[in-house]
């Protein structure tokens, strides 16, 4: 592979064009193994950022794509429909909380967040309350890189000041302080209550990641917080958008993050593992009330329609991925992974450079005291034979649900031994 060309001409995520960090050339992948071009094999600890929940190169998912390719790879969704989209939307409506009855298919997670925000704005507009056009979100949250999505990400880590003049001026409340298993105190909801009470006349919706705040800090919080948020949104006439793009499809040990609190949102965003990491696809679901109100409003329609909406290949592989998941013992697998991560990462607690170690479902996090130098540490993980991609102070793993016990043990041992070198 021409890595010189890559270095000279290709942007990678959050990369510098003049001083890029080295990238490693991948030839192929299978299960939880990533085969580098130079012959090295890495145990994958990232699932390609939450996505590849069944591992790579899965025969059932491969076959679904091949079969659909022979029928049609793409078809415009305006005025036409097809079986892969219909059966996918049936599944999504069945699996998510009952109140969610309408599905909008999008092409990426950030777009599904844009769509969710647009739904909330069009809803209040249709109700004659167009001044309800701001969002309330949590500090340390992450919702994507497009503009509306960026405007609800943590203002500091999202570097809002760079885009200050064009971002929607939204409101932020403190990141949840109550850990997943911690005893609840009403004080933990105080700031949220204050914000929603003060700004309710302007608020279209609250948007948050349920139970796990992902890319903004890998923080786990109490289901009690989510229950209080749901109640306060009802009380103050504000919609609730849950961004399940990272938490959806079993990652936290429940099918969806909001299942931990038994709450039902008004709008839900899905993405990432929706296709088992095969293709880019996302979905925004909403209630009957929102759909009807928008459709009775001035526009008479919902104002969005991406070119690749409902792409048949993506829908076909999403159908296959959901079937594989539901036919598997994913609850046992995520429990097994949680137990193994808890034991396997525990020795890191003794290290002086480590601030905290936490696990939930198939997610393990080591929070360091100092941010890492990615250029240095990335090479150390690869030399150790594992694929881990830290950011800031966080070294974290969310392996495929199918990772073997032996692979997982090696992964944990190597993570701890590399962290010990920092
Ligand atoms: C990754 C992510 C997004 C953005 O999805 P993209 O597919 O990268 O656009 C939004 N919200 C959450 C919680 C995510 O983890």
Tab-separated table of C-alpha atoms and ligand atoms in Angstrom:
chain	number	residue	atom	x	y	z
A	1	UNK	CA	0.000	0.000	0.000
A	2	UNK	CA	1.192	3.467	-0.821
A	3	UNK	CA	1.394	4.934	2.669
A	4	UNK	CA	3.333	7.927	1.343
A	5	UNK	CA	0.322	8.848	-0.787
A	6	UNK	CA	-1.979	8.379	2.195
A	7	UNK	CA	0.186	10.664	4.296
A	8	UNK	CA	0.358	13.321	1.599
A	9	UNK	CA	-3.245	13.420	0.359
A	10	UNK	CA	-5.750	11.730	2.668
A	11	UNK	CA	-7.474	13.143	5.741
A	12	UNK	CA	-8.077	10.675	8.564
A	13	UNK	CA	-10.501	11.406	11.447
A	14	UNK	CA	-9.406	14.485	13.401
A	15	UNK	CA	-6.053	14.549	11.661
A	16	UNK	CA	-3.470	17.133	10.739
A	17	UNK	CA	-2.553	17.475	7.064
A	18	UNK	CA	0.929	18.725	7.839
A	19	UNK	CA	1.853	16.583	10.826
A	20	UNK	CA	-0.278	13.440	10.622
A	21	UNK	CA	0.084	10.620	13.134
A	22	UNK	CA	1.202	7.361	11.505
A	23	UNK	CA	-1.526	5.035	10.239
A	24	UNK	CA	-1.303	1.253	9.970
A	25	UNK	CA	-2.225	-0.564	6.760
A	26	UNK	CA	-4.937	-3.222	7.136
A	27	UNK	CA	-5.217	-6.011	4.623
A	28	UNK	CA	-8.232	-7.904	5.999
A	29	UNK	CA	-10.082	-8.767	9.186
A	30	UNK	CA	-11.905	-11.769	10.555
A	31	UNK	CA	-13.764	-12.235	13.850
A	32	UNK	CA	-11.745	-10.199	16.364
A	33	UNK	CA	-8.514	-10.343	14.329
A	34	UNK	CA	-7.170	-7.464	12.247
A	35	UNK	CA	-4.533	-8.587	9.722
A	36	UNK	CA	-2.039	-5.856	8.927
A	37	UNK	CA	-0.355	-5.695	5.561
A	38	UNK	CA	3.030	-6.336	7.156
A	39	UNK	CA	1.842	-9.720	8.473
A	40	UNK	CA	1.109	-8.742	12.061
A	41	UNK	CA	-2.231	-9.773	13.549
A	42	UNK	CA	-3.960	-7.571	16.132
A	43	UNK	CA	-6.736	-8.493	18.559
A	44	UNK	CA	-9.423	-5.899	17.978
A	45	UNK	CA	-10.568	-4.021	21.088
A	46	UNK	CA	-12.541	-1.277	19.319
A	47	UNK	CA	-15.165	-2.969	17.082
A	48	UNK	CA	-14.407	-0.123	14.663
A	49	UNK	CA	-15.881	2.445	17.105
A	50	UNK	CA	-18.769	0.428	18.564
A	51	UNK	CA	-19.960	-0.981	15.221
A	52	UNK	CA	-18.671	-4.501	14.499
A	53	UNK	CA	-20.594	-6.258	17.278
A	54	UNK	CA	-20.463	-9.675	15.559
A	55	UNK	CA	-16.788	-9.378	14.561
A	56	UNK	CA	-15.474	-8.871	11.036
A	57	UNK	CA	-16.174	-10.937	7.936
A	58	UNK	CA	-19.268	-12.619	9.327
A	59	UNK	CA	-20.639	-15.256	6.915
A	60	UNK	CA	-24.319	-14.401	7.467
A	61	UNK	CA	-23.759	-10.661	7.014
A	62	UNK	CA	-21.532	-11.256	3.983
A	63	UNK	CA	-24.240	-13.381	2.401
A	64	UNK	CA	-26.951	-10.787	3.057
A	65	UNK	CA	-24.920	-8.149	1.186
A	66	UNK	CA	-24.134	-10.522	-1.676
A	67	UNK	CA	-27.787	-11.546	-2.089
A	68	UNK	CA	-28.997	-7.951	-2.022
A	69	UNK	CA	-26.268	-6.853	-4.467
A	70	UNK	CA	-27.620	-9.320	-7.020
A	71	UNK	CA	-31.099	-7.795	-6.710
A	72	UNK	CA	-30.254	-4.085	-6.493
A	73	UNK	CA	-27.551	-2.174	-4.663
A	74	UNK	CA	-29.469	1.075	-4.523
A	75	UNK	CA	-32.827	2.540	-5.372
A	76	UNK	CA	-34.090	6.042	-4.702
A	77	UNK	CA	-36.537	6.170	-1.770
A	78	UNK	CA	-38.630	9.049	-3.101
A	79	UNK	CA	-41.791	7.479	-4.491
A	80	UNK	CA	-40.383	3.931	-4.257
A	81	UNK	CA	-39.977	1.415	-1.457
A	82	UNK	CA	-38.497	-2.067	-0.976
A	83	UNK	CA	-38.533	-5.129	1.264
A	84	UNK	CA	-35.184	-4.557	3.066
A	85	UNK	CA	-36.372	-1.128	4.289
A	86	UNK	CA	-39.826	-2.342	5.297
A	87	UNK	CA	-38.605	-5.349	7.271
A	88	UNK	CA	-35.892	-3.266	8.949
A	89	UNK	CA	-38.369	-0.600	10.074
A	90	UNK	CA	-40.743	-3.322	11.341
A	91	UNK	CA	-37.896	-4.711	13.455
A	92	UNK	CA	-36.895	-1.301	14.792
A	93	UNK	CA	-40.459	-0.455	15.811
A	94	UNK	CA	-40.840	-3.828	17.504
A	95	UNK	CA	-37.559	-3.636	19.439
A	96	UNK	CA	-37.671	-0.007	20.627
A	97	UNK	CA	-40.100	1.418	23.241
A	98	UNK	CA	-43.707	1.060	22.153
A	99	UNK	CA	-44.476	4.761	21.710
A	100	UNK	CA	-41.952	5.020	18.860
A	101	UNK	CA	-43.988	4.285	15.731
A	102	UNK	CA	-42.405	6.209	12.844
A	103	UNK	CA	-38.947	5.635	11.350
A	104	UNK	CA	-36.806	7.981	9.278
A	105	UNK	CA	-33.802	6.204	7.706
A	106	UNK	CA	-30.623	8.274	7.399
A	107	UNK	CA	-27.111	7.677	6.140
A	108	UNK	CA	-24.999	8.359	9.244
A	109	UNK	CA	-25.293	8.955	12.968
A	110	UNK	CA	-24.727	12.704	12.786
A	111	UNK	CA	-27.459	12.976	10.155
A	112	UNK	CA	-29.889	11.096	12.405
A	113	UNK	CA	-29.137	13.677	15.113
A	114	UNK	CA	-29.773	16.512	12.625
A	115	UNK	CA	-33.055	14.820	11.724
A	116	UNK	CA	-34.035	14.409	15.398
A	117	UNK	CA	-33.364	18.088	16.065
A	118	UNK	CA	-35.259	19.116	12.944
A	119	UNK	CA	-38.216	16.964	14.030
A	120	UNK	CA	-38.277	18.709	17.412
A	121	UNK	CA	-38.125	22.165	15.796
A	122	UNK	CA	-40.802	21.383	13.204
A	123	UNK	CA	-43.004	19.937	15.961
A	124	UNK	CA	-43.086	23.143	17.988
A	125	UNK	CA	-43.339	25.288	14.873
A	126	UNK	CA	-46.454	23.322	13.878
A	127	UNK	CA	-47.887	23.932	17.341
A	128	UNK	CA	-47.436	27.683	16.892
A	129	UNK	CA	-44.582	27.763	19.424
A	130	UNK	CA	-41.688	28.611	17.141
A	131	UNK	CA	-39.878	30.291	20.051
A	132	UNK	CA	-39.284	26.776	21.427
A	133	UNK	CA	-36.178	26.302	19.266
A	134	UNK	CA	-33.287	25.647	21.667
A	135	UNK	CA	-31.882	22.400	22.997
A	136	UNK	CA	-30.685	21.401	26.435
A	137	UNK	CA	-27.871	18.858	26.519
A	138	UNK	CA	-25.375	17.426	28.978
A	139	UNK	CA	-21.786	18.510	29.345
A	140	UNK	CA	-19.351	15.778	28.277
A	141	UNK	CA	-21.886	14.652	25.652
A	142	UNK	CA	-21.083	13.720	22.055
A	143	UNK	CA	-23.652	13.699	19.241
A	144	UNK	CA	-21.676	13.974	16.010
A	145	UNK	CA	-19.725	16.387	13.849
A	146	UNK	CA	-22.305	18.164	11.670
A	147	UNK	CA	-23.428	21.630	12.750
A	148	UNK	CA	-26.622	21.011	14.730
A	149	UNK	CA	-25.034	17.887	16.245
A	150	UNK	CA	-21.894	19.845	17.111
A	151	UNK	CA	-24.003	22.511	18.831
A	152	UNK	CA	-25.121	19.944	21.441
A	153	UNK	CA	-21.672	18.366	22.027
A	154	UNK	CA	-19.634	19.369	25.067
A	155	UNK	CA	-18.667	23.010	24.375
A	156	UNK	CA	-15.060	22.554	25.549
A	157	UNK	CA	-14.061	19.221	24.005
A	158	UNK	CA	-16.175	20.113	20.936
A	159	UNK	CA	-14.171	23.364	20.641
A	160	UNK	CA	-17.312	25.482	20.229
A	161	UNK	CA	-15.318	28.707	20.268
A	162	UNK	CA	-13.924	27.925	16.791
A	163	UNK	CA	-17.443	27.882	15.308
A	164	UNK	CA	-19.039	30.281	17.751
A	165	UNK	CA	-20.646	32.548	15.164
A	166	UNK	CA	-22.520	29.795	13.364
A	167	UNK	CA	-23.464	27.277	16.072
A	168	UNK	CA	-27.020	27.207	17.486
A	169	UNK	CA	-26.804	28.807	20.937
A	170	UNK	CA	-28.028	25.894	23.058
A	171	UNK	CA	-28.052	25.269	26.813
A	172	UNK	CA	-25.892	22.862	28.807
A	173	UNK	CA	-26.314	21.234	32.156
A	174	UNK	CA	-23.636	19.547	34.234
A	175	UNK	CA	-22.591	16.016	33.245
A	176	UNK	CA	-24.414	13.429	35.416
A	177	UNK	CA	-22.531	12.999	38.701
A	178	UNK	CA	-24.203	9.816	39.919
A	179	UNK	CA	-22.292	6.725	38.747
A	180	UNK	CA	-24.197	3.739	37.343
A	181	UNK	CA	-24.362	1.781	40.618
A	182	UNK	CA	-24.194	4.704	43.013
A	183	UNK	CA	-26.864	5.636	45.516
A	184	UNK	CA	-29.075	8.383	44.172
A	185	UNK	CA	-29.426	11.773	45.849
A	186	UNK	CA	-31.913	14.356	44.591
A	187	UNK	CA	-29.085	16.871	44.544
A	188	UNK	CA	-27.783	15.103	41.404
A	189	UNK	CA	-30.696	16.431	39.344
A	190	UNK	CA	-30.602	19.947	40.782
A	191	UNK	CA	-28.730	21.659	37.928
A	192	UNK	CA	-30.804	19.911	35.256
A	193	UNK	CA	-34.031	20.918	37.023
A	194	UNK	CA	-32.874	24.496	37.263
A	195	UNK	CA	-31.962	24.695	33.563
A	196	UNK	CA	-35.163	23.126	32.278
A	197	UNK	CA	-37.304	25.267	34.585
A	198	UNK	CA	-35.546	28.497	33.615
A	199	UNK	CA	-35.503	27.895	29.863
A	200	UNK	CA	-38.648	25.840	29.249
A	201	UNK	CA	-40.291	28.555	27.117
A	202	UNK	CA	-37.347	28.341	24.677
A	203	UNK	CA	-36.650	24.612	24.858
A	204	UNK	CA	-37.697	22.336	22.006
A	205	UNK	CA	-35.978	19.252	23.406
A	206	UNK	CA	-33.463	17.723	25.737
A	207	UNK	CA	-30.897	15.548	23.945
A	208	UNK	CA	-28.651	13.061	25.723
A	209	UNK	CA	-26.850	9.734	25.440
A	210	UNK	CA	-28.650	7.335	27.801
A	211	UNK	CA	-26.549	5.691	30.590
A	212	UNK	CA	-23.212	5.906	28.737
A	213	UNK	CA	-21.662	9.164	27.579
A	214	UNK	CA	-19.352	7.920	24.834
A	215	UNK	CA	-16.837	9.970	22.880
A	216	UNK	CA	-17.213	12.946	25.259
A	217	UNK	CA	-15.685	11.092	28.211
A	218	UNK	CA	-16.732	7.414	28.451
A	219	UNK	CA	-18.801	8.085	31.575
A	220	UNK	CA	-21.506	5.778	32.960
A	221	UNK	CA	-24.387	7.253	34.920
A	222	UNK	CA	-27.363	6.176	36.999
A	223	UNK	CA	-30.689	5.112	35.424
A	224	UNK	CA	-32.262	7.289	38.145
A	225	UNK	CA	-30.918	10.371	36.356
A	226	UNK	CA	-32.652	9.301	33.168
A	227	UNK	CA	-35.938	8.670	34.998
A	228	UNK	CA	-35.836	12.148	36.490
A	229	UNK	CA	-35.024	13.688	33.096
A	230	UNK	CA	-38.047	11.940	31.544
A	231	UNK	CA	-40.349	13.173	34.314
A	232	UNK	CA	-39.020	16.742	34.143
A	233	UNK	CA	-39.369	16.855	30.341
A	234	UNK	CA	-43.028	15.847	30.717
A	235	UNK	CA	-43.599	18.343	33.493
A	236	UNK	CA	-42.080	21.237	31.522
A	237	UNK	CA	-43.410	20.394	28.076
A	238	UNK	CA	-40.027	19.639	26.499
A	239	UNK	CA	-39.375	16.710	24.141
A	240	UNK	CA	-36.767	14.061	25.008
A	241	UNK	CA	-34.340	12.869	22.314
A	242	UNK	CA	-32.186	9.870	23.276
A	243	UNK	CA	-29.093	9.337	21.190
A	244	UNK	CA	-28.617	5.541	21.260
A	245	UNK	CA	-26.094	5.584	18.413
A	246	UNK	CA	-23.349	4.131	20.640
A	247	UNK	CA	-25.483	2.394	23.296
A	248	UNK	CA	-27.979	0.656	20.996
A	249	UNK	CA	-28.092	-3.078	20.210
A	250	UNK	CA	-26.829	-4.586	23.433
A	251	UNK	CA	-23.575	-2.764	24.147
A	252	UNK	CA	-24.521	-1.771	27.727
A	253	UNK	CA	-25.968	-5.191	28.589
A	254	UNK	CA	-29.543	-4.145	27.711
A	255	UNK	CA	-30.788	-3.865	24.146
A	256	UNK	CA	-30.980	-0.062	24.499
A	257	UNK	CA	-29.581	2.305	27.104
A	258	UNK	CA	-33.040	3.617	27.980
A	259	UNK	CA	-34.132	0.063	28.916
A	260	UNK	CA	-32.006	0.419	32.078
A	261	UNK	CA	-34.433	3.119	33.253
A	262	UNK	CA	-37.577	1.779	31.565
A	263	UNK	CA	-38.213	5.126	29.951
A	264	UNK	CA	-39.604	5.922	26.552
A	265	UNK	CA	-38.219	8.911	24.640
A	266	UNK	CA	-40.121	11.060	22.132
A	267	UNK	CA	-37.351	10.662	19.562
A	268	UNK	CA	-34.571	8.054	19.342
A	269	UNK	CA	-31.414	8.019	17.182
A	270	UNK	CA	-29.816	4.723	16.130
A	271	UNK	CA	-26.657	4.125	14.117
A	272	UNK	CA	-23.184	2.594	14.496
A	273	UNK	CA	-23.851	-1.128	15.225
A	274	UNK	CA	-27.180	-1.032	13.344
A	275	UNK	CA	-25.545	-2.787	10.379
A	276	UNK	CA	-23.068	-4.790	12.481
A	277	UNK	CA	-20.401	-2.397	11.230
A	278	UNK	CA	-20.835	-3.286	7.553
A	279	UNK	CA	-22.275	-0.122	6.061
A	280	UNK	CA	-23.155	3.374	7.093
A	281	UNK	CA	-26.806	3.554	8.144
A	282	UNK	CA	-28.763	5.289	10.880
A	283	UNK	CA	-32.377	5.805	11.858
A	284	UNK	CA	-34.432	8.358	13.750
A	285	UNK	CA	-37.637	7.088	15.361
A	286	UNK	CA	-40.419	9.262	16.732
A	287	UNK	CA	-43.875	9.022	18.299
A	288	UNK	CA	-47.197	9.153	16.501
A	289	UNK	CA	-47.877	12.543	18.120
A	290	UNK	CA	-44.696	14.103	16.705
A	291	UNK	CA	-45.260	12.649	13.244
A	292	UNK	CA	-48.882	13.826	13.118
A	293	UNK	CA	-48.153	17.288	14.449
A	294	UNK	CA	-45.336	17.841	11.927
A	295	UNK	CA	-47.539	16.610	9.083
A	296	UNK	CA	-50.370	18.946	10.087
A	297	UNK	CA	-47.980	21.910	10.219
A	298	UNK	CA	-47.234	24.624	7.693
A	299	UNK	CA	-44.870	22.536	5.538
A	300	UNK	CA	-47.241	19.559	5.597
A	301	UNK	CA	-44.230	17.261	5.282
A	302	UNK	CA	-41.050	16.481	7.193
A	303	UNK	CA	-38.355	18.556	5.492
A	304	UNK	CA	-35.562	16.031	4.944
A	305	UNK	CA	-34.656	13.412	2.331
A	306	UNK	CA	-31.087	12.219	1.808
A	307	UNK	CA	-30.067	10.819	-1.595
A	308	UNK	CA	-29.029	7.478	-0.121
A	309	UNK	CA	-32.035	7.244	2.213
A	310	UNK	CA	-32.975	3.610	2.895
A	311	UNK	CA	-30.133	2.188	0.811
A	312	UNK	CA	-31.127	-1.473	0.172
A	313	UNK	CA	-27.642	-2.928	0.784
A	314	UNK	CA	-27.413	-1.163	4.143
A	315	UNK	CA	-30.964	-2.171	5.110
A	316	UNK	CA	-30.344	-5.790	4.069
A	317	UNK	CA	-27.226	-6.109	6.190
A	318	UNK	CA	-28.953	-4.326	9.108
A	319	UNK	CA	-31.747	-6.915	8.942
A	320	UNK	CA	-29.160	-9.692	8.982
A	321	UNK	CA	-27.226	-8.104	11.844
A	322	UNK	CA	-30.321	-7.703	14.024
A	323	UNK	CA	-31.351	-11.329	13.311
A	324	UNK	CA	-27.861	-12.586	14.186
A	325	UNK	CA	-27.947	-10.546	17.391
A	326	UNK	CA	-31.395	-11.699	18.505
A	327	UNK	CA	-30.606	-15.340	17.664
A	328	UNK	CA	-27.398	-15.179	19.697
A	329	UNK	CA	-26.831	-15.330	23.432
A	330	UNK	CA	-25.872	-11.656	23.465
A	331	UNK	CA	-27.023	-11.072	27.067
A	332	UNK	CA	-24.743	-13.876	28.270
A	333	UNK	CA	-21.958	-12.630	26.029
A	334	UNK	CA	-22.090	-9.048	27.241
A	335	UNK	CA	-22.293	-10.298	30.848
A	336	UNK	CA	-19.278	-12.568	30.241
A	337	UNK	CA	-17.349	-9.677	28.675
A	338	UNK	CA	-18.301	-7.356	31.539
A	339	UNK	CA	-17.054	-9.871	34.121
A	340	UNK	CA	-13.831	-10.503	32.217
A	341	UNK	CA	-13.144	-6.784	31.678
A	342	UNK	CA	-13.797	-6.101	35.359
A	343	UNK	CA	-11.248	-8.720	36.445
A	344	UNK	CA	-8.832	-8.228	33.560
A	345	UNK	CA	-8.537	-4.435	33.818
A	346	UNK	CA	-8.587	-4.321	37.635
A	347	UNK	CA	-4.752	-4.538	37.996
A	348	UNK	CA	-4.557	-1.126	36.258
A	349	UNK	CA	-6.039	0.391	39.443
A	350	UNK	CA	-2.679	-0.151	41.179
A	351	UNK	CA	-0.843	1.958	38.578
A	352	UNK	CA	0.150	5.426	39.597
A	353	UNK	CA	-0.800	6.943	36.240
A	354	UNK	CA	-4.365	5.603	36.446
A	355	UNK	CA	-7.212	7.725	37.833
A	356	UNK	CA	-10.138	5.287	37.458
A	357	UNK	CA	-11.109	1.917	35.961
A	358	UNK	CA	-14.755	1.234	35.105
A	359	UNK	CA	-16.805	-1.319	33.182
A	360	UNK	CA	-20.410	-1.597	32.046
A	361	UNK	CA	-21.752	-4.252	29.685
A	362	UNK	CA	-19.198	-4.847	26.938
A	363	UNK	CA	-17.352	-1.568	27.662
A	364	UNK	CA	-14.142	-1.216	29.676
A	365	UNK	CA	-12.480	2.111	30.468
A	366	UNK	CA	-9.171	3.085	32.039
A	367	UNK	CA	-9.091	6.800	32.774
A	368	UNK	CA	-5.581	8.157	33.172
A	369	UNK	CA	-4.424	11.191	35.121
A	370	UNK	CA	-2.750	12.765	32.070
A	371	UNK	CA	-3.721	12.781	28.374
A	372	UNK	CA	-1.728	10.361	26.221
A	373	UNK	CA	0.471	11.229	23.254
A	374	UNK	CA	-1.358	9.217	20.607
A	375	UNK	CA	1.660	9.039	18.312
A	376	UNK	CA	3.688	7.280	20.975
A	377	UNK	CA	1.067	5.065	22.583
A	378	UNK	CA	-0.596	3.902	19.371
A	379	UNK	CA	2.623	2.203	18.316
A	380	UNK	CA	2.957	0.567	21.751
A	381	UNK	CA	-0.475	-1.056	21.470
A	382	UNK	CA	0.280	-2.327	17.962
A	383	UNK	CA	3.637	-3.723	19.111
A	384	UNK	CA	1.749	-5.530	21.879
A	385	UNK	CA	-0.530	-7.095	19.247
A	386	UNK	CA	-3.793	-5.335	20.116
A	387	UNK	CA	-5.869	-2.610	18.481
A	388	UNK	CA	-6.799	0.037	21.036
A	389	UNK	CA	-7.300	3.677	20.062
A	390	UNK	CA	-7.141	5.950	23.115
A	391	UNK	CA	-8.199	9.586	23.170
A	392	UNK	CA	-7.242	12.207	25.718
A	393	UNK	CA	-7.013	10.540	29.130
A	394	UNK	CA	-9.073	7.548	28.058
A	395	UNK	CA	-7.897	4.063	27.157
A	396	UNK	CA	-11.041	2.074	26.457
A	397	UNK	CA	-12.282	-1.074	24.809
A	398	UNK	CA	-15.623	-2.272	23.441
A	399	UNK	CA	-14.874	-5.619	21.801
A	400	UNK	CA	-17.135	-7.635	19.506
A	401	UNK	CA	-19.728	-9.649	21.457
A	402	UNK	CA	-18.232	-12.747	19.807
A	403	UNK	CA	-14.675	-12.245	21.115
A	404	UNK	CA	-13.354	-15.474	22.639
A	405	UNK	CA	-12.450	-15.756	26.288
A	406	UNK	CA	-8.775	-16.324	25.380
A	407	UNK	CA	-8.676	-13.268	23.092
A	408	UNK	CA	-10.355	-11.158	25.750
A	409	UNK	CA	-7.885	-12.252	28.431
A	410	UNK	CA	-4.940	-11.443	26.182
A	411	UNK	CA	-6.531	-8.110	25.278
A	412	UNK	CA	-6.944	-7.117	28.948
A	413	UNK	CA	-3.437	-8.280	29.940
A	414	UNK	CA	-1.862	-6.342	27.096
A	415	UNK	CA	-3.911	-3.192	27.747
A	416	UNK	CA	-2.733	-3.173	31.355
A	417	UNK	CA	0.882	-3.913	30.450
A	418	UNK	CA	0.961	-1.123	27.836
A	419	UNK	CA	-0.694	1.380	30.211
A	420	UNK	CA	1.946	0.457	32.798
A	421	UNK	CA	4.615	1.761	30.367
A	422	UNK	CA	3.073	5.257	30.034
B	1	LIG	C1	-20.667	8.207	16.766
B	1	LIG	C2	-21.790	8.950	17.397
B	1	LIG	C3	-22.526	9.906	16.670
B	1	LIG	C4	-22.179	10.295	15.248
B	1	LIG	O1	-22.346	9.252	14.353
B	1	LIG	P1	-21.565	9.310	12.942
B	1	LIG	O2	-21.986	8.043	12.261
B	1	LIG	O3	-20.106	9.360	13.255
B	1	LIG	O4	-22.034	10.522	12.221
B	1	LIG	C5	-23.572	10.527	17.323
B	1	LIG	N1	-23.891	10.233	18.598
B	1	LIG	C6	-23.219	9.319	19.323
B	1	LIG	C7	-23.636	9.014	20.711
B	1	LIG	C8	-22.133	8.655	18.751
B	1	LIG	O5	-21.444	7.764	19.484
